[in-house]
Amino acid sequence: TDGKNLNRVFPGKKDGTLSDRIAEVITREVIERATHVIDIHCGDGNEWLRPYSYWVVTSAPAVVEASKQMALAFGLDHIVIDTERPTSPGESIYLANTAETRGKSGLTVESGGWGQTDEASIARIERGVAGVLRHLKMRAEGPEPVTQAVWLGPNEVLRSKFTGLLYPVAEPGQTVAKGALIARVTDFHGTLLQEIRSPYAGEVLYVVATPPINEGEPVGFVAERVAGPEWRPGK
């Protein structure tokens, strides 16, 4: 009703619009009362993705380490090292980052897409939650943590500069060279408007797989593989 993305307005406002007020309640009643927070996502209704998680590394060292262990315990083998989240509790923007800026371990996971409830994506999330519960000693048994994670560093959400029709070329999980074609955008009569190419030699984590596209909307997400969890910009 307010045109906002709930996961872009944290920690929210009591006197704001509907999304602001929902975020404020989640912050106050869930995040501030928790010790660990998992924000479980699937791809948007038009997104085709391979499963991955975000590990935020912009908070206190102890929180960063605890969040890494939680990401490994969840078990998704592709982990994006996120170095660009805000550090201010009052402008945390994202749900999991709101936990991090308050000294709590936070994790965002992605599994599923296209608005579907497929069994494999659901099972992957159930397995991940069970792994974290075991890691936190909230249950005696559960899956082992991932031991061979693919660490992803520099990343970019690719966006359309035009309103028109989207034709994805790359697929989720595909390894691409720098400059590789990810998608094309045409007008409604088929005239080419934009070729969207990868800024990195890396891996495609999601692409939008439905034709309608508006100016400024995401087209895909590409991330570069890095040597390990110790990677940071400039190292």
Coordinates of C-alpha atoms in Angstrom, one line a residue:
T1 CA 0.0 0.0 0.0
D2 CA 3.0 2.4 0.4
G3 CA 5.1 1.1 -2.4
K4 CA 8.1 0.3 -0.1
N5 CA 10.2 -2.8 0.2
L6 CA 9.9 -4.1 3.8
N7 CA 13.5 -5.3 3.8
R8 CA 14.7 -1.8 3.1
V9 CA 13.1 0.2 5.9
F10 CA 14.5 -1.3 9.1
P11 CA 14.5 -0.6 12.0
G12 CA 11.2 1.1 11.0
K13 CA 9.1 3.8 12.6
K14 CA 6.1 3.7 14.9
D15 CA 4.6 6.7 13.2
G16 CA 5.6 5.8 9.6
T17 CA 3.8 4.1 6.7
L18 CA 2.6 0.5 6.9
S19 CA 6.0 -1.0 6.0
D20 CA 7.7 1.3 8.5
R21 CA 5.4 0.2 11.2
I22 CA 5.7 -3.5 10.4
A23 CA 9.5 -3.2 10.5
E24 CA 9.3 -1.4 13.9
V25 CA 7.3 -4.2 15.4
I26 CA 9.6 -6.9 14.1
T27 CA 12.6 -4.9 15.4
R28 CA 11.1 -4.4 18.9
E29 CA 9.2 -7.7 19.4
V30 CA 11.5 -10.2 17.5
I31 CA 15.0 -8.9 16.9
E32 CA 15.6 -7.1 20.2
R33 CA 14.3 -10.2 22.1
A34 CA 16.4 -12.7 20.1
T35 CA 20.0 -13.8 20.3
H36 CA 20.3 -15.1 16.8
V37 CA 18.2 -14.1 13.7
I38 CA 17.7 -15.9 10.4
D39 CA 15.9 -14.0 7.7
I40 CA 14.5 -16.7 5.3
H41 CA 13.9 -15.6 1.7
C42 CA 13.0 -17.2 -1.5
G43 CA 13.5 -15.5 -4.9
D44 CA 10.8 -13.0 -5.8
G45 CA 8.0 -14.3 -7.9
N46 CA 9.9 -13.5 -11.1
E47 CA 13.4 -14.6 -9.9
W48 CA 15.2 -17.8 -10.9
L49 CA 18.0 -18.5 -8.4
R50 CA 20.5 -20.9 -7.0
P51 CA 20.5 -21.2 -3.2
Y52 CA 22.9 -18.9 -1.3
S53 CA 23.3 -16.9 1.9
Y54 CA 24.6 -13.5 3.0
W55 CA 27.3 -13.2 5.7
V56 CA 27.5 -9.6 6.9
V57 CA 31.0 -8.6 8.0
T58 CA 30.5 -4.9 8.9
S59 CA 29.7 -5.4 12.6
A60 CA 31.8 -6.2 15.7
P61 CA 34.4 -9.0 15.2
A62 CA 32.7 -11.4 17.7
V63 CA 29.4 -10.9 15.9
V64 CA 31.0 -11.4 12.5
E65 CA 32.6 -14.7 13.6
A66 CA 29.3 -15.9 15.2
S67 CA 27.4 -15.1 12.1
K68 CA 29.9 -17.0 9.9
Q69 CA 29.5 -20.1 12.1
M70 CA 25.7 -19.7 11.7
A71 CA 26.0 -19.5 7.9
L72 CA 28.2 -22.6 7.8
A73 CA 25.7 -24.4 10.1
F74 CA 22.8 -23.5 7.9
G75 CA 24.6 -25.5 5.2
L76 CA 24.1 -23.5 1.9
D77 CA 27.4 -23.9 0.1
H78 CA 27.4 -20.5 -1.6
I79 CA 28.0 -17.7 0.9
V80 CA 28.2 -14.0 -0.2
I81 CA 30.6 -12.0 2.0
D82 CA 28.6 -8.7 2.4
T83 CA 30.9 -5.8 3.2
E84 CA 28.6 -2.9 2.4
R85 CA 25.8 -3.1 5.0
P86 CA 25.2 0.0 7.2
T87 CA 26.7 0.0 10.7
S88 CA 24.2 2.4 12.3
P89 CA 21.5 0.8 14.4
G90 CA 19.2 3.6 13.5
E91 CA 19.7 3.1 9.7
S92 CA 20.2 -0.6 9.5
I93 CA 17.9 -0.9 6.4
Y94 CA 17.8 -4.8 6.3
L95 CA 16.3 -7.2 8.8
A96 CA 19.4 -9.4 9.4
N97 CA 21.6 -6.3 9.5
T98 CA 19.3 -4.8 12.2
A99 CA 20.3 -7.8 14.4
E100 CA 24.0 -7.4 13.6
T101 CA 24.0 -3.7 14.5
R102 CA 22.5 -4.7 17.9
G103 CA 25.2 -7.2 18.6
K104 CA 23.2 -10.3 17.5
S105 CA 24.2 -12.8 14.9
G106 CA 22.3 -12.4 11.7
L107 CA 21.9 -14.4 8.5
T108 CA 19.9 -14.0 5.3
V109 CA 19.3 -17.1 3.2
E110 CA 17.8 -17.5 -0.3
S111 CA 16.2 -20.8 -1.4
G112 CA 13.4 -21.1 -4.0
G113 CA 11.8 -18.7 -6.5
W114 CA 9.2 -18.1 -9.1
G115 CA 6.6 -18.0 -6.4
Q116 CA 6.6 -21.8 -6.1
T117 CA 6.7 -24.0 -3.0
D118 CA 8.7 -26.9 -4.4
E119 CA 9.8 -29.6 -2.0
A120 CA 13.5 -29.3 -2.6
S121 CA 13.6 -25.6 -1.7
I122 CA 11.5 -26.2 1.4
A123 CA 13.6 -29.2 2.5
R124 CA 16.8 -27.1 2.1
I125 CA 15.4 -24.5 4.5
E126 CA 14.2 -27.1 7.0
R127 CA 17.7 -28.7 6.9
G128 CA 19.3 -25.3 7.4
V129 CA 17.2 -24.4 10.4
A130 CA 17.9 -27.8 11.9
G131 CA 21.6 -27.3 11.4
V132 CA 21.5 -23.9 13.2
L133 CA 19.5 -25.3 16.1
R134 CA 22.1 -28.0 16.5
H135 CA 24.9 -25.5 16.3
L136 CA 23.2 -23.4 19.0
K137 CA 22.7 -26.5 21.1
M138 CA 19.0 -26.1 21.0
R139 CA 18.7 -29.7 19.8
A140 CA 20.9 -32.7 20.3
E141 CA 21.1 -33.8 16.6
G142 CA 21.0 -32.3 13.2
P143 CA 22.9 -31.9 10.0
E144 CA 26.6 -31.2 9.9
P145 CA 27.8 -27.7 8.9
V146 CA 29.0 -27.2 5.3
T147 CA 32.8 -27.8 5.1
Q148 CA 33.5 -26.7 1.5
A149 CA 31.8 -23.4 1.1
V150 CA 32.1 -21.3 -2.1
W151 CA 32.9 -17.8 -0.8
L152 CA 31.7 -14.9 -2.9
G153 CA 33.1 -11.4 -2.6
P154 CA 32.5 -8.5 -5.1
N155 CA 28.9 -8.6 -6.2
E156 CA 26.4 -6.5 -8.1
V157 CA 22.7 -6.5 -8.7
L158 CA 22.4 -5.8 -12.4
R159 CA 19.5 -3.5 -13.4
S160 CA 17.6 -2.5 -16.5
K161 CA 18.0 1.0 -17.9
F162 CA 14.7 0.7 -19.8
T163 CA 11.1 -0.4 -19.6
G164 CA 10.4 -3.2 -22.0
L165 CA 10.8 -7.0 -22.4
L166 CA 13.6 -9.0 -20.7
Y167 CA 15.3 -12.0 -22.4
P168 CA 17.7 -13.7 -19.9
V169 CA 20.7 -15.4 -21.5
A170 CA 22.6 -16.7 -18.4
E171 CA 21.2 -19.2 -15.9
P172 CA 21.6 -19.4 -12.1
G173 CA 24.7 -21.2 -11.0
Q174 CA 26.4 -20.5 -14.3
T175 CA 30.1 -19.4 -14.3
V176 CA 30.6 -16.4 -16.5
A177 CA 33.6 -14.3 -17.7
K178 CA 33.8 -10.6 -17.2
G179 CA 31.7 -9.0 -19.9
A180 CA 29.6 -12.1 -20.5
L181 CA 26.1 -11.4 -21.7
I182 CA 23.5 -11.9 -18.9
A183 CA 20.4 -10.6 -20.5
R184 CA 18.9 -8.4 -23.3
V185 CA 16.2 -5.8 -23.0
T186 CA 14.0 -4.9 -26.0
D187 CA 11.2 -2.5 -26.5
F188 CA 7.7 -4.0 -27.1
H189 CA 8.3 -4.3 -30.8
G190 CA 11.6 -6.3 -30.4
T191 CA 14.1 -3.5 -30.9
L192 CA 17.2 -4.0 -28.8
L193 CA 17.5 -1.4 -26.0
Q194 CA 20.2 -2.8 -23.8
E195 CA 22.7 -5.7 -23.4
I196 CA 23.4 -6.4 -19.7
R197 CA 26.8 -7.9 -19.1
S198 CA 28.6 -9.2 -16.1
P199 CA 31.0 -6.8 -14.4
Y200 CA 32.9 -9.7 -12.9
A201 CA 34.4 -13.1 -13.8
G202 CA 32.1 -14.9 -11.4
E203 CA 28.9 -16.8 -10.8
V204 CA 25.3 -15.9 -11.6
L205 CA 23.2 -16.3 -8.4
Y206 CA 19.9 -15.2 -9.9
V207 CA 18.2 -13.9 -13.0
V208 CA 14.8 -12.5 -13.6
A209 CA 13.0 -15.0 -15.8
T210 CA 9.7 -13.3 -16.7
P211 CA 9.5 -10.9 -19.7
P212 CA 8.1 -7.6 -18.3
I213 CA 10.8 -5.3 -17.0
N214 CA 10.7 -1.7 -15.8
E215 CA 13.4 0.9 -15.7
G216 CA 15.6 0.4 -12.6
E217 CA 14.4 -3.1 -11.8
P218 CA 16.8 -5.9 -11.1
V219 CA 17.8 -8.2 -14.0
G220 CA 20.2 -10.5 -12.2
F221 CA 22.8 -10.9 -9.5
V222 CA 26.5 -11.8 -10.1
A223 CA 29.3 -12.4 -7.6
E224 CA 33.0 -13.1 -7.9
R225 CA 34.5 -16.1 -6.2
V226 CA 37.2 -15.3 -3.6
A227 CA 39.9 -17.4 -1.9
G228 CA 38.1 -17.8 1.4
P229 CA 36.2 -16.2 4.3
E230 CA 39.2 -13.9 5.2
W231 CA 38.6 -11.9 2.0
R232 CA 37.8 -8.2 2.4
P233 CA 38.0 -5.3 -0.1
G234 CA 41.6 -4.2 -0.5
K235 CA 43.1 -7.4 0.9

